[in-house]
Short mmCIF file of C-alpha atoms in Angstrom, two decimals:
data_model
loop_
_atom_site.label_atom_id
_atom_site.label_comp_id
_atom_site.label_asym_id
_atom_site.label_seq_id
_atom_site.Cartn_x
_atom_site.Cartn_y
_atom_site.Cartn_z
CA GLY A 1 111.21 0.87 18.74
CA GLN A 2 113.66 -0.89 16.53
CA GLN A 3 113.76 -4.67 17.08
CA VAL A 4 116.36 -7.18 15.85
CA MET A 5 115.40 -10.79 16.42
CA GLN A 6 117.67 -13.75 16.12
CA ILE A 7 116.92 -17.47 15.79
CA PRO A 8 117.56 -19.91 17.21
CA GLN A 9 118.18 -18.80 20.74
CA TYR A 10 120.27 -21.86 21.45
CA GLN A 11 122.07 -24.39 19.26
CA HIS A 12 123.90 -27.52 20.27
CA VAL A 13 125.99 -29.11 17.54
CA GLN A 14 128.46 -31.96 17.34
CA GLU A 15 131.95 -30.84 16.47
CA GLY A 16 132.30 -30.85 12.71
CA GLU A 17 128.68 -30.13 12.03
CA ASP A 18 127.58 -26.80 10.44
CA PHE A 19 125.78 -24.03 12.27
CA THR A 20 123.62 -21.09 11.09
CA THR A 21 122.01 -18.29 12.95
CA TYR A 22 119.52 -15.87 11.43
CA CYS A 23 118.83 -12.23 12.13
CA ASN A 24 115.70 -10.30 11.24
CA SER A 25 114.97 -6.59 11.63
CA SER A 26 111.55 -4.94 11.69
CA THR A 27 113.01 -1.98 9.73
CA THR A 28 115.52 -1.51 6.91
CA LEU A 29 119.05 -1.28 8.20
CA SER A 30 121.88 0.85 6.94
CA ASN A 31 124.36 -1.80 7.81
CA ILE A 32 124.57 -4.93 9.94
CA GLN A 33 127.35 -6.16 12.16
CA TRP A 34 128.17 -9.47 13.76
CA TYR A 35 129.81 -10.00 17.12
CA LYS A 36 130.98 -12.97 19.13
CA GLN A 37 130.82 -13.06 22.90
CA ARG A 38 132.81 -15.90 24.66
CA PRO A 39 131.36 -17.08 27.98
CA GLY A 40 132.19 -14.50 30.66
CA GLY A 41 133.57 -12.07 28.12
CA HIS A 42 132.43 -9.05 26.17
CA PRO A 43 131.20 -8.93 22.55
CA VAL A 44 133.93 -8.72 19.98
CA PHE A 45 133.38 -7.40 16.42
CA LEU A 46 133.56 -9.92 13.64
CA ILE A 47 132.37 -8.13 10.45
CA GLN A 48 130.18 -5.43 8.98
CA LEU A 49 127.94 -5.77 5.96
CA VAL A 50 126.67 -2.67 4.16
CA LYS A 51 125.48 -3.49 0.67
CA SER A 52 122.26 -5.21 -0.27
CA GLY A 53 122.89 -8.94 -0.96
CA GLU A 54 126.48 -8.73 0.23
CA VAL A 55 128.30 -11.88 1.13
CA LYS A 56 131.57 -12.02 3.10
CA LYS A 57 133.67 -14.89 4.26
CA GLN A 58 136.13 -15.24 7.09
CA LYS A 59 137.71 -18.71 6.93
CA ARG A 60 134.86 -21.04 8.02
CA LEU A 61 132.40 -18.22 8.60
CA THR A 62 130.09 -16.89 5.89
CA PHE A 63 128.01 -13.74 6.43
CA GLN A 64 125.11 -12.66 4.25
CA PHE A 65 123.02 -9.42 4.12
CA GLY A 66 119.57 -9.73 2.63
CA GLU A 67 118.46 -7.97 -0.54
CA ALA A 68 115.98 -5.85 1.40
CA LYS A 69 118.59 -5.05 4.05
CA LYS A 70 116.30 -6.36 6.81
CA ASN A 71 117.82 -9.82 7.48
CA SER A 72 121.20 -11.42 7.71
CA SER A 73 122.75 -14.82 8.47
CA LEU A 74 125.95 -16.26 9.82
CA HIS A 75 126.96 -19.72 8.79
CA ILE A 76 129.85 -21.69 10.31
CA THR A 77 131.13 -24.66 8.42
CA ALA A 78 132.57 -27.64 10.33
CA THR A 79 132.27 -26.18 13.83
CA GLN A 80 135.19 -26.48 16.28
CA THR A 81 135.17 -26.22 20.09
CA THR A 82 136.74 -22.78 19.76
CA ASP A 83 133.52 -21.58 18.05
CA VAL A 84 131.65 -21.80 21.37
CA GLY A 85 129.99 -18.59 22.44
CA THR A 86 127.03 -16.33 21.74
CA TYR A 87 126.76 -14.75 18.32
CA PHE A 88 124.98 -11.41 17.99
CA CYS A 89 123.94 -9.47 15.03
CA ALA A 90 123.63 -5.70 15.45
CA GLY A 91 121.81 -3.32 13.20
CA GLN A 92 122.04 0.37 12.60
CA ARG A 93 119.39 2.54 11.20
CA GLY A 94 121.17 5.82 10.59
CA ALA A 95 124.64 6.55 11.99
CA ASN A 96 124.15 6.59 15.72
CA ASN A 97 122.28 3.90 17.58
CA LEU A 98 123.33 0.25 17.41
CA PHE A 99 120.71 -2.34 18.30
CA PHE A 100 121.79 -5.86 19.07
CA GLY A 101 119.89 -8.95 18.28
CA THR A 102 118.76 -11.42 20.98
CA GLY A 103 121.81 -13.63 20.28
CA THR A 104 122.32 -17.31 19.48
CA ARG A 105 124.29 -19.30 22.07
CA LEU A 106 126.33 -22.02 20.37
CA THR A 107 127.50 -25.08 22.15
CA VAL A 108 129.84 -27.49 20.40
CA ILE A 109 130.02 -31.00 21.68
CA PRO A 110 133.48 -32.62 21.18
CA SER B 1 145.55 2.94 19.63
CA GLN B 2 142.08 3.24 21.11
CA THR B 3 141.23 1.75 24.41
CA ILE B 4 138.09 1.73 26.57
CA HIS B 5 138.10 1.51 30.32
CA GLN B 6 135.10 0.49 32.41
CA TRP B 7 134.97 0.09 36.17
CA PRO B 8 134.38 -1.50 38.51
CA ALA B 9 134.42 -5.05 37.19
CA THR B 10 132.05 -6.40 39.86
CA LEU B 11 129.69 -4.64 42.20
CA VAL B 12 127.27 -5.77 44.90
CA GLN B 13 124.87 -3.09 46.03
CA PRO B 14 121.84 -3.16 48.40
CA VAL B 15 118.39 -2.27 47.09
CA GLY B 16 117.79 1.45 47.31
CA SER B 17 121.44 2.41 47.18
CA PRO B 18 122.82 4.81 44.43
CA LEU B 19 124.87 3.61 41.48
CA SER B 20 127.62 5.24 39.42
CA LEU B 21 129.45 3.29 36.69
CA GLU B 22 132.09 5.05 34.71
CA CYS B 23 133.47 4.52 31.25
CA THR B 24 136.28 6.39 29.51
CA VAL B 25 137.71 6.10 26.08
CA GLU B 26 141.24 6.88 24.97
CA GLY B 27 142.71 7.48 21.58
CA THR B 28 139.73 8.81 19.68
CA SER B 29 137.68 11.98 19.45
CA ASN B 30 133.94 12.52 19.41
CA PRO B 31 133.06 8.84 19.66
CA ASN B 32 129.47 7.56 19.80
CA LEU B 33 129.11 6.03 23.28
CA TYR B 34 126.71 3.33 24.41
CA TRP B 35 125.46 1.66 27.60
CA TYR B 36 124.03 -1.83 27.31
CA ARG B 37 122.71 -4.22 29.87
CA GLN B 38 122.77 -8.02 29.51
CA ALA B 39 120.67 -10.08 31.86
CA ALA B 40 122.07 -13.64 32.61
CA GLY B 41 122.03 -15.68 29.42
CA ARG B 42 120.21 -12.98 27.54
CA GLY B 43 120.87 -10.53 24.70
CA LEU B 44 122.17 -6.99 24.86
CA GLN B 45 119.66 -4.32 25.62
CA LEU B 46 120.59 -0.78 24.52
CA LEU B 47 120.00 1.59 27.43
CA PHE B 48 121.51 4.87 26.31
CA TYR B 49 123.59 6.24 23.53
CA SER B 50 125.34 9.56 23.05
CA VAL B 51 126.68 11.33 19.99
CA GLY B 52 128.29 14.20 21.88
CA ILE B 53 128.85 15.96 25.17
CA GLY B 54 125.58 16.45 27.04
CA GLN B 55 123.60 14.58 24.30
CA ILE B 56 121.92 11.47 25.68
CA SER B 57 119.31 9.34 24.07
CA SER B 58 117.38 6.85 26.20
CA GLU B 59 116.02 3.77 24.61
CA VAL B 60 114.02 2.28 27.46
CA PRO B 61 112.21 3.89 30.38
CA GLN B 62 113.84 2.76 33.59
CA ASN B 63 115.44 3.48 36.86
CA LEU B 64 118.69 4.55 35.29
CA SER B 65 120.18 7.70 33.78
CA ALA B 66 123.32 8.54 31.84
CA SER B 67 125.47 11.54 31.49
CA ARG B 68 128.40 12.56 29.25
CA PRO B 69 130.25 15.38 31.04
CA GLN B 70 133.27 15.06 28.76
CA ASP B 71 133.79 13.96 25.18
CA ARG B 72 135.28 10.56 26.20
CA GLN B 73 133.48 9.94 29.45
CA PHE B 74 130.17 8.24 29.92
CA ILE B 75 128.52 7.64 33.25
CA LEU B 76 125.62 5.41 34.16
CA SER B 77 123.76 6.29 37.28
CA SER B 78 120.86 5.42 39.54
CA LYS B 79 119.52 7.19 42.60
CA LYS B 80 117.89 4.06 44.03
CA LEU B 81 118.72 0.58 42.72
CA LEU B 82 116.07 -2.06 42.29
CA LEU B 83 116.56 -5.83 42.30
CA SER B 84 115.74 -5.86 38.61
CA ASP B 85 118.75 -3.64 37.90
CA SER B 86 121.07 -6.61 38.39
CA GLY B 87 122.89 -7.62 35.24
CA PHE B 88 126.06 -7.23 33.20
CA TYR B 89 126.54 -3.63 32.11
CA LEU B 90 128.66 -2.98 29.08
CA CYS B 91 129.98 0.35 27.85
CA ALA B 92 130.96 0.59 24.18
CA TRP B 93 132.16 3.22 21.68
CA SER B 94 132.11 3.48 17.94
CA GLY B 95 133.25 5.94 15.30
CA ALA B 96 130.67 8.47 14.09
CA THR B 97 131.39 7.79 10.43
CA GLY B 98 132.63 5.03 8.20
CA LEU B 99 132.97 1.67 9.88
CA PHE B 100 130.72 1.67 12.90
CA GLU B 101 132.35 -1.20 14.70
CA ALA B 102 131.64 -1.11 18.40
CA PHE B 103 134.39 -1.66 20.91
CA PHE B 104 133.27 -2.87 24.30
CA GLY B 105 134.68 -2.45 27.74
CA GLN B 106 135.23 -5.43 30.03
CA GLY B 107 131.81 -4.92 31.61
CA THR B 108 130.54 -4.52 35.14
CA ARG B 109 128.62 -7.33 36.75
CA LEU B 110 126.13 -5.71 39.13
CA THR B 111 124.27 -7.69 41.74
CA VAL B 112 121.58 -5.87 43.67
CA VAL B 113 120.78 -7.60 46.93
#
């Protein structure tokens, strides 16, 4: 079956440091999405990338979609305590199913 | 606007008992519907997805089943719960075309004892 792996599984950073999580798929994706899940909450959509090599920014967050549409990354510049949570990528192959990555749990130390 | 309702929020069930979790969506038609399970501190495992009434795709063999009796209703069931069925169950919907952003319900925390 389709697999979407994320690394690292956990990341502890000092407030103000940068953070990056990487997502890799075993198959080519039609699009990739990123979600954030706060502790005790449900995943909330952040962004969708569709085009090969696409880069999108949301304030301190930068999202990239690989040229082969099999990998993606999320980079947070100068982390804040409000960035705490688990970040998931989710890939689609076709228009229906949506497979989530294993997630990266970010802890920000004040 | 679209909303998704999932209930109950928490559930404690004995081993061997049946399960029925319900999810309904408002404000959209013909959504794609999903059931995910999240074990404590783990990722989201896709259990079932549906592209229409009566159309269910199962992603992993397991003790659970899903049904979609109406366009905006998705039900997760089990005849006999196992201890390993414990987890956080999330229902989600997305559009069938265009932006496939998934919207999640609040989740059901199931503990099988």
